[in-house]
Amino acid sequence: MKKQIFAVLSSAAIISSLLAGCGGNSSQSGASSSASSSASASSEGSKQIKEFTAFFDRQGSELNQDNEIQQIIAEKIGAKCKETWLTGQTAEEAVGMYIASGEYPDFMNWTPQLQEAGALVAIDEYLDKYPNIKNFWSESQWNSLRQADGHIYSIPQFGKINIKAMDTQQNGEAFWIQTRVLKWANYPKVESLDQLFDLLEKYYAANPTMPDGSSVIPFEILAYDWYYFCLENPPQFLDGYPNNGRCIVDPKTYLVSDYNITPTAKRYFKKLNEEYKKGIIDPEFMTMNHDQFLEKIASGRVLCMVEQHWDFATAEDSIKSQKLEGCTYVPLGITIEPGMKEMYYVSGESATLSGGLSITKSCKDVEGALKFVNDLLDPEIVTLRSWGVEGKDYLVDENGLFYRTDEMRENAVNADYKASHLCSYSYFPNYGGMNPDGKNAATPDTQPSEFFNGLRPEVQECLTAYGAKTYVEMLDNNVIDGKDQPWYPMWSFVGTMTSETPGGLAWTKMEETKKQYLPQVVVANDFEKEWSTYLEAYKKCKPEDFFAEVQEAVYNRIKLVWGKDVRPKS
Amino acid sequence: MEAKKTKKQSINIASGAITWKAIKKQKELVLLSIPFVAYVLLFCYVPLLGWIMAFQNYKPGLGFLHSKFIGLDKFKFLFVDNPDFLRVIRNTLAMGVINLVLSFAFAIAFALILNEVVHKAPKKFVQTVSYLPHFLSMIIVCGILQDVLSIDHGIVNEILVKLHVLKEPINFLTYKSLFWWIVGFTNVWKETGWNSIIYIAAITAINPDLYDSAAIDGAGRFRKMWHITLPGIKPTIFILLLINIGNVLNAGFEIQYLLTNGMVQSVSQTIDIYVLKFGISQCDYSLGTAAGIFKSVVSIILIFLANSAAKAAGEERLF
């Protein structure tokens, strides 16, 4: 009898919990249910914390459940967000899966597919209520974000320069080389592609192995998924152009051109081909995925590569915490001929924006979500996100300047510490340049006093040898004012294209073709033959369709910012 | 109950006509089958409504009701405008057939060989060990494979270089000519033990008297294998062959997806990967659905062809 009662009770409990689950989905769920219960909770004195969810289509590391700074922020602003990142799939697949299911996390990175699927919530009507968000970008920058229906659906997170640029680290693309190579050659001047590979060959001949006996990889190329820009886009930099990403834009004539087929592109790939045959390039580069790539970097075996710094920063942190001597990287501004002007490092705020953080229609509490983003831009919270907790992660001197001890610096690159303690909410809007207090830099890495002391001695020695105080000073300093070159960067436009238009379809095919043929060109026995096969396949993709649409977009952006039409009269 | 007892009618079911009487007579059976019919309807037939997407320019924001109908444009894109898809079909068929042939040959051969092992203990041991890879997930298998085939001290390269078959290590996964075979033999490694279970079971059902009388007639091991064991499991082989022919186009997704790279993508893409790429990544659900429909239709045709071939040959068949 007792058993029966127990069985009935337990099954009733299971059923009711199932029903509760269903009910939650249809009528009230997530944030709103916790919000409604907050009234009763707050009467007991403890504040109910709203929990949001976010998915970002990037590689990232998840924070621990009980992350300390996340908790501190949650208590201060009454909300937190569980961030998840790509695991295994590509960005497009992950987003496509969300669209297919029709259920989204509260926050996502804007993509044209999400926009088209009607998955996003327009935020322009709310903006006036949230001054921190509203003032994050200027009126004209907000206007550049308007979609075809006239509404704004995203808040670009990056590129905001508060007060003035303070960059010390080259976050973008460069040829990155380990300091030990430069030191071994007594810090020579390395300007051209030929000089660089010459140096790598000589160093490799003299030092073929690591201290632990594993072999050194003189040059690495990441050719996986969309990260294959490391293989395909250097020709634009080698010719001295900035990272428009998908094309070259002539700043005088506003004409768009294709860097894939320039003589420089051919010379660059021919050089890679020669070096591959000499065994200088990793023979596994074309089969390696992104994780394997980071693993190789973290092992310290890779002497040199083309990469954007943000993408291998975690691997470099691992090199730092393992204390591998001379294995951290400095950027080189390599050009095709020595003595050319290069534009790897560019500062300046873009006048036209695209993409960014979006709120999805699955979010039950849009105003709560916007308040969360708004509160994250609060000066106090900004400091918590970028610097950490005073006394634990940084100290303040008598002038109000932040500084760190060696132990704090080591903590900041330790993966365990980062997961359990630090919480930067990195894909929510971030200030660059200066901290809102106007005294300190936005992040520890950009604090001038803090930055140089925080470097490993080998890097200090290397920078000093080249007369530089920061990574950025290793490169030419370029400023592109968004007002002067409103189209920059064009990759932000290409990111909004879909295969619906002829240009977008051409772009999909061009990418496919480049992914397939460029590795083949690099490993080819007969370079000339493979190169012409590639060019033939490339021409079949109708790149002219793509560049016509990009050209149109350049004119549109110019019109948006300058208010005049610069199209050639025909 | 009362009514049933009194009625005692004999209904001729074999006549094929379904009458109310027959249904009433078997109402318990009908009731019992309802959940299963509902299951099949709900999970196998209702989703087919989604096929409508293939004939629309489907946008998730608009839904089925408001998306524009475009007729057969998506099919035209697949077969006429886009040579890629024909290559994808070729890859799928090639890998499907290689998988089918290899997995049959190896599983049957393995079952025959194992059957010849007289001692029980080693037989059980070998059998158990051979199943184990089946339980590994594909991502682990591919991880192992990448290590084994690695150019950087992978065991296959080491052995081939030591044996002077190769002058220097090569990166196997970048050779188009090897890709299908790597996929095929990986499946053999993973599934042979598992696939052989059913044959081993079928072999044990063969009457041992046959072997004894064959031995009296002077048949050796190979003759017994050829004339008794193989014919004994022939019906099983045919049924499995029929079922698997319908699966030829399911040549796999995970292994090709995990092992592919730019250099072999022209031989590694299968229909499933194509569907994922266009349907999910590019959000062209209509195109993905069209490719999926094509695959289903071809599979059904293959099954019917194989079945009628079996019928003509007078062998076991499905229906």
PDB file of C-alpha atoms in Angstrom, chain B residues 59-206:
ATOM      1  CA  LYS B  59      12.059  32.602 -45.310  1.00  0.00           C
ATOM      2  CA  PRO B  60      11.795  31.717 -41.625  1.00  0.00           C
ATOM      3  CA  GLY B  61      10.529  35.233 -40.962  1.00  0.00           C
ATOM      4  CA  LEU B  62       7.585  34.726 -43.318  1.00  0.00           C
ATOM      5  CA  GLY B  63       6.780  31.075 -42.637  1.00  0.00           C
ATOM      6  CA  PHE B  64       5.047  28.608 -44.952  1.00  0.00           C
ATOM      7  CA  LEU B  65       2.023  30.751 -45.432  1.00  0.00           C
ATOM      8  CA  HIS B  66       3.677  33.887 -46.714  1.00  0.00           C
ATOM      9  CA  SER B  67       6.766  32.577 -48.481  1.00  0.00           C
ATOM     10  CA  LYS B  68       6.660  32.898 -52.234  1.00  0.00           C
ATOM     11  CA  PHE B  69       6.135  29.810 -54.397  1.00  0.00           C
ATOM     12  CA  ILE B  70       8.832  29.422 -57.015  1.00  0.00           C
ATOM     13  CA  GLY B  71       8.032  26.037 -58.523  1.00  0.00           C
ATOM     14  CA  LEU B  72      11.069  23.971 -59.424  1.00  0.00           C
ATOM     15  CA  ASP B  73      13.630  26.772 -59.374  1.00  0.00           C
ATOM     16  CA  LYS B  74      15.599  25.249 -56.535  1.00  0.00           C
ATOM     17  CA  PHE B  75      15.854  21.918 -58.342  1.00  0.00           C
ATOM     18  CA  LYS B  76      16.968  23.776 -61.426  1.00  0.00           C
ATOM     19  CA  PHE B  77      19.647  25.481 -59.371  1.00  0.00           C
ATOM     20  CA  LEU B  78      20.850  22.092 -58.098  1.00  0.00           C
ATOM     21  CA  PHE B  79      21.003  20.243 -61.378  1.00  0.00           C
ATOM     22  CA  VAL B  80      21.412  22.855 -64.078  1.00  0.00           C
ATOM     23  CA  ASP B  81      23.001  26.002 -62.711  1.00  0.00           C
ATOM     24  CA  ASN B  82      25.326  24.387 -60.251  1.00  0.00           C
ATOM     25  CA  PRO B  83      27.812  21.709 -61.296  1.00  0.00           C
ATOM     26  CA  ASP B  84      28.808  21.305 -57.633  1.00  0.00           C
ATOM     27  CA  PHE B  85      25.772  19.257 -56.799  1.00  0.00           C
ATOM     28  CA  LEU B  86      26.478  16.618 -59.425  1.00  0.00           C
ATOM     29  CA  ARG B  87      29.933  16.234 -57.945  1.00  0.00           C
ATOM     30  CA  VAL B  88      28.378  15.907 -54.504  1.00  0.00           C
ATOM     31  CA  ILE B  89      26.119  13.092 -55.776  1.00  0.00           C
ATOM     32  CA  ARG B  90      29.130  11.377 -57.299  1.00  0.00           C
ATOM     33  CA  ASN B  91      31.032  11.574 -54.001  1.00  0.00           C
ATOM     34  CA  THR B  92      28.072  10.282 -52.034  1.00  0.00           C
ATOM     35  CA  LEU B  93      27.495   7.349 -54.360  1.00  0.00           C
ATOM     36  CA  ALA B  94      31.181   6.477 -54.535  1.00  0.00           C
ATOM     37  CA  MET B  95      31.664   6.486 -50.800  1.00  0.00           C
ATOM     38  CA  GLY B  96      28.333   4.708 -50.275  1.00  0.00           C
ATOM     39  CA  VAL B  97      29.261   1.900 -52.619  1.00  0.00           C
ATOM     40  CA  ILE B  98      32.781   1.591 -51.233  1.00  0.00           C
ATOM     41  CA  ASN B  99      31.375   1.442 -47.717  1.00  0.00           C
ATOM     42  CA  LEU B 100      28.758  -1.125 -48.703  1.00  0.00           C
ATOM     43  CA  VAL B 101      31.173  -3.453 -50.463  1.00  0.00           C
ATOM     44  CA  LEU B 102      33.932  -3.179 -47.893  1.00  0.00           C
ATOM     45  CA  SER B 103      31.655  -3.549 -44.895  1.00  0.00           C
ATOM     46  CA  PHE B 104      29.936  -6.617 -46.381  1.00  0.00           C
ATOM     47  CA  ALA B 105      33.120  -8.309 -47.488  1.00  0.00           C
ATOM     48  CA  PHE B 106      34.933  -7.715 -44.226  1.00  0.00           C
ATOM     49  CA  ALA B 107      32.016  -8.572 -41.931  1.00  0.00           C
ATOM     50  CA  ILE B 108      31.278 -11.854 -43.722  1.00  0.00           C
ATOM     51  CA  ALA B 109      34.933 -12.815 -43.948  1.00  0.00           C
ATOM     52  CA  PHE B 110      35.414 -11.978 -40.303  1.00  0.00           C
ATOM     53  CA  ALA B 111      32.391 -14.045 -39.279  1.00  0.00           C
ATOM     54  CA  LEU B 112      33.642 -17.015 -41.323  1.00  0.00           C
ATOM     55  CA  ILE B 113      37.122 -16.831 -39.868  1.00  0.00           C
ATOM     56  CA  LEU B 114      35.861 -16.438 -36.335  1.00  0.00           C
ATOM     57  CA  ASN B 115      33.603 -19.418 -36.835  1.00  0.00           C
ATOM     58  CA  GLU B 116      36.646 -21.548 -37.552  1.00  0.00           C
ATOM     59  CA  VAL B 117      38.200 -20.774 -34.174  1.00  0.00           C
ATOM     60  CA  VAL B 118      37.549 -23.850 -32.089  1.00  0.00           C
ATOM     61  CA  HIS B 119      38.580 -22.663 -28.641  1.00  0.00           C
ATOM     62  CA  LYS B 120      35.837 -20.723 -26.943  1.00  0.00           C
ATOM     63  CA  ALA B 121      37.909 -18.352 -24.836  1.00  0.00           C
ATOM     64  CA  PRO B 122      40.002 -16.748 -27.615  1.00  0.00           C
ATOM     65  CA  LYS B 123      36.939 -16.617 -29.852  1.00  0.00           C
ATOM     66  CA  LYS B 124      34.923 -14.668 -27.277  1.00  0.00           C
ATOM     67  CA  PHE B 125      37.896 -12.431 -26.606  1.00  0.00           C
ATOM     68  CA  VAL B 126      38.475 -11.573 -30.258  1.00  0.00           C
ATOM     69  CA  GLN B 127      34.778 -10.997 -30.801  1.00  0.00           C
ATOM     70  CA  THR B 128      34.458  -8.631 -27.849  1.00  0.00           C
ATOM     71  CA  VAL B 129      37.543  -6.672 -28.823  1.00  0.00           C
ATOM     72  CA  SER B 130      36.278  -6.323 -32.366  1.00  0.00           C
ATOM     73  CA  TYR B 131      32.975  -4.767 -31.208  1.00  0.00           C
ATOM     74  CA  LEU B 132      34.559  -2.123 -29.095  1.00  0.00           C
ATOM     75  CA  PRO B 133      35.370   0.488 -31.772  1.00  0.00           C
ATOM     76  CA  HIS B 134      31.659   0.535 -32.637  1.00  0.00           C
ATOM     77  CA  PHE B 135      30.973   2.278 -29.349  1.00  0.00           C
ATOM     78  CA  LEU B 136      33.443   5.083 -29.966  1.00  0.00           C
ATOM     79  CA  SER B 137      31.915   8.258 -31.294  1.00  0.00           C
ATOM     80  CA  MET B 138      33.035   9.388 -34.728  1.00  0.00           C
ATOM     81  CA  ILE B 139      34.800  12.437 -33.390  1.00  0.00           C
ATOM     82  CA  ILE B 140      37.085  10.251 -31.310  1.00  0.00           C
ATOM     83  CA  VAL B 141      37.670   7.912 -34.233  1.00  0.00           C
ATOM     84  CA  CYS B 142      38.613  10.882 -36.399  1.00  0.00           C
ATOM     85  CA  GLY B 143      40.931  12.176 -33.693  1.00  0.00           C
ATOM     86  CA  ILE B 144      42.675   8.799 -33.596  1.00  0.00           C
ATOM     87  CA  LEU B 145      42.775   8.713 -37.367  1.00  0.00           C
ATOM     88  CA  GLN B 146      44.359  12.139 -37.620  1.00  0.00           C
ATOM     89  CA  ASP B 147      47.055  11.067 -35.178  1.00  0.00           C
ATOM     90  CA  VAL B 148      47.655   7.763 -36.917  1.00  0.00           C
ATOM     91  CA  LEU B 149      47.896   9.374 -40.352  1.00  0.00           C
ATOM     92  CA  SER B 150      49.718  12.479 -39.138  1.00  0.00           C
ATOM     93  CA  ILE B 151      52.731  13.631 -41.100  1.00  0.00           C
ATOM     94  CA  ASP B 152      54.286  14.607 -37.809  1.00  0.00           C
ATOM     95  CA  HIS B 153      55.387  11.185 -36.474  1.00  0.00           C
ATOM     96  CA  GLY B 154      52.113   9.401 -37.255  1.00  0.00           C
ATOM     97  CA  ILE B 155      52.484   5.636 -37.001  1.00  0.00           C
ATOM     98  CA  VAL B 156      51.476   4.887 -40.605  1.00  0.00           C
ATOM     99  CA  ASN B 157      54.063   7.282 -41.971  1.00  0.00           C
ATOM    100  CA  GLU B 158      56.725   5.960 -39.614  1.00  0.00           C
ATOM    101  CA  ILE B 159      56.115   2.373 -40.682  1.00  0.00           C
ATOM    102  CA  LEU B 160      55.949   3.132 -44.394  1.00  0.00           C
ATOM    103  CA  VAL B 161      59.143   5.167 -44.223  1.00  0.00           C
ATOM    104  CA  LYS B 162      60.964   2.461 -42.249  1.00  0.00           C
ATOM    105  CA  LEU B 163      59.828  -0.111 -44.807  1.00  0.00           C
ATOM    106  CA  HIS B 164      61.083   2.188 -47.580  1.00  0.00           C
ATOM    107  CA  VAL B 165      57.659   2.309 -49.191  1.00  0.00           C
ATOM    108  CA  LEU B 166      57.737   6.080 -48.857  1.00  0.00           C
ATOM    109  CA  LYS B 167      60.810   8.268 -49.106  1.00  0.00           C
ATOM    110  CA  GLU B 168      59.474  10.815 -46.647  1.00  0.00           C
ATOM    111  CA  PRO B 169      56.264  11.181 -44.621  1.00  0.00           C
ATOM    112  CA  ILE B 170      53.231  12.387 -46.572  1.00  0.00           C
ATOM    113  CA  ASN B 171      50.056  14.085 -45.442  1.00  0.00           C
ATOM    114  CA  PHE B 172      47.505  11.403 -46.331  1.00  0.00           C
ATOM    115  CA  LEU B 173      44.499  13.601 -45.709  1.00  0.00           C
ATOM    116  CA  THR B 174      45.414  16.004 -48.501  1.00  0.00           C
ATOM    117  CA  TYR B 175      45.324  13.415 -51.294  1.00  0.00           C
ATOM    118  CA  LYS B 176      42.075  13.387 -53.223  1.00  0.00           C
ATOM    119  CA  SER B 177      42.762   9.886 -54.500  1.00  0.00           C
ATOM    120  CA  LEU B 178      43.034   8.465 -50.993  1.00  0.00           C
ATOM    121  CA  PHE B 179      40.115  10.153 -49.282  1.00  0.00           C
ATOM    122  CA  TRP B 180      37.329   7.724 -50.202  1.00  0.00           C
ATOM    123  CA  TRP B 181      39.473   4.766 -49.189  1.00  0.00           C
ATOM    124  CA  ILE B 182      40.428   6.341 -45.900  1.00  0.00           C
ATOM    125  CA  VAL B 183      36.731   6.805 -45.172  1.00  0.00           C
ATOM    126  CA  GLY B 184      35.920   3.249 -46.288  1.00  0.00           C
ATOM    127  CA  PHE B 185      38.609   1.562 -44.232  1.00  0.00           C
ATOM    128  CA  THR B 186      37.873   3.688 -41.188  1.00  0.00           C
ATOM    129  CA  ASN B 187      34.327   2.373 -41.334  1.00  0.00           C
ATOM    130  CA  VAL B 188      35.699  -1.149 -41.685  1.00  0.00           C
ATOM    131  CA  TRP B 189      37.854  -0.669 -38.613  1.00  0.00           C
ATOM    132  CA  LYS B 190      34.964   0.737 -36.614  1.00  0.00           C
ATOM    133  CA  GLU B 191      32.094  -1.501 -37.688  1.00  0.00           C
ATOM    134  CA  THR B 192      33.393  -4.902 -38.840  1.00  0.00           C
ATOM    135  CA  GLY B 193      33.031  -6.541 -35.437  1.00  0.00           C
ATOM    136  CA  TRP B 194      29.578  -5.133 -34.913  1.00  0.00           C
ATOM    137  CA  ASN B 195      28.325  -6.018 -38.405  1.00  0.00           C
ATOM    138  CA  SER B 196      29.582  -9.585 -38.082  1.00  0.00           C
ATOM    139  CA  ILE B 197      27.399 -10.315 -35.040  1.00  0.00           C
ATOM    140  CA  ILE B 198      24.380 -11.060 -37.152  1.00  0.00           C
ATOM    141  CA  TYR B 199      26.321 -13.382 -39.455  1.00  0.00           C
ATOM    142  CA  ILE B 200      27.830 -15.234 -36.525  1.00  0.00           C
ATOM    143  CA  ALA B 201      24.328 -15.674 -35.154  1.00  0.00           C
ATOM    144  CA  ALA B 202      23.124 -16.956 -38.512  1.00  0.00           C
ATOM    145  CA  ILE B 203      26.035 -19.386 -38.701  1.00  0.00           C
ATOM    146  CA  THR B 204      25.215 -20.904 -35.329  1.00  0.00           C
ATOM    147  CA  ALA B 205      21.728 -21.650 -36.638  1.00  0.00           C
ATOM    148  CA  ILE B 206      23.133 -23.934 -39.348  1.00  0.00           C
TER     149      ILE B 206
END
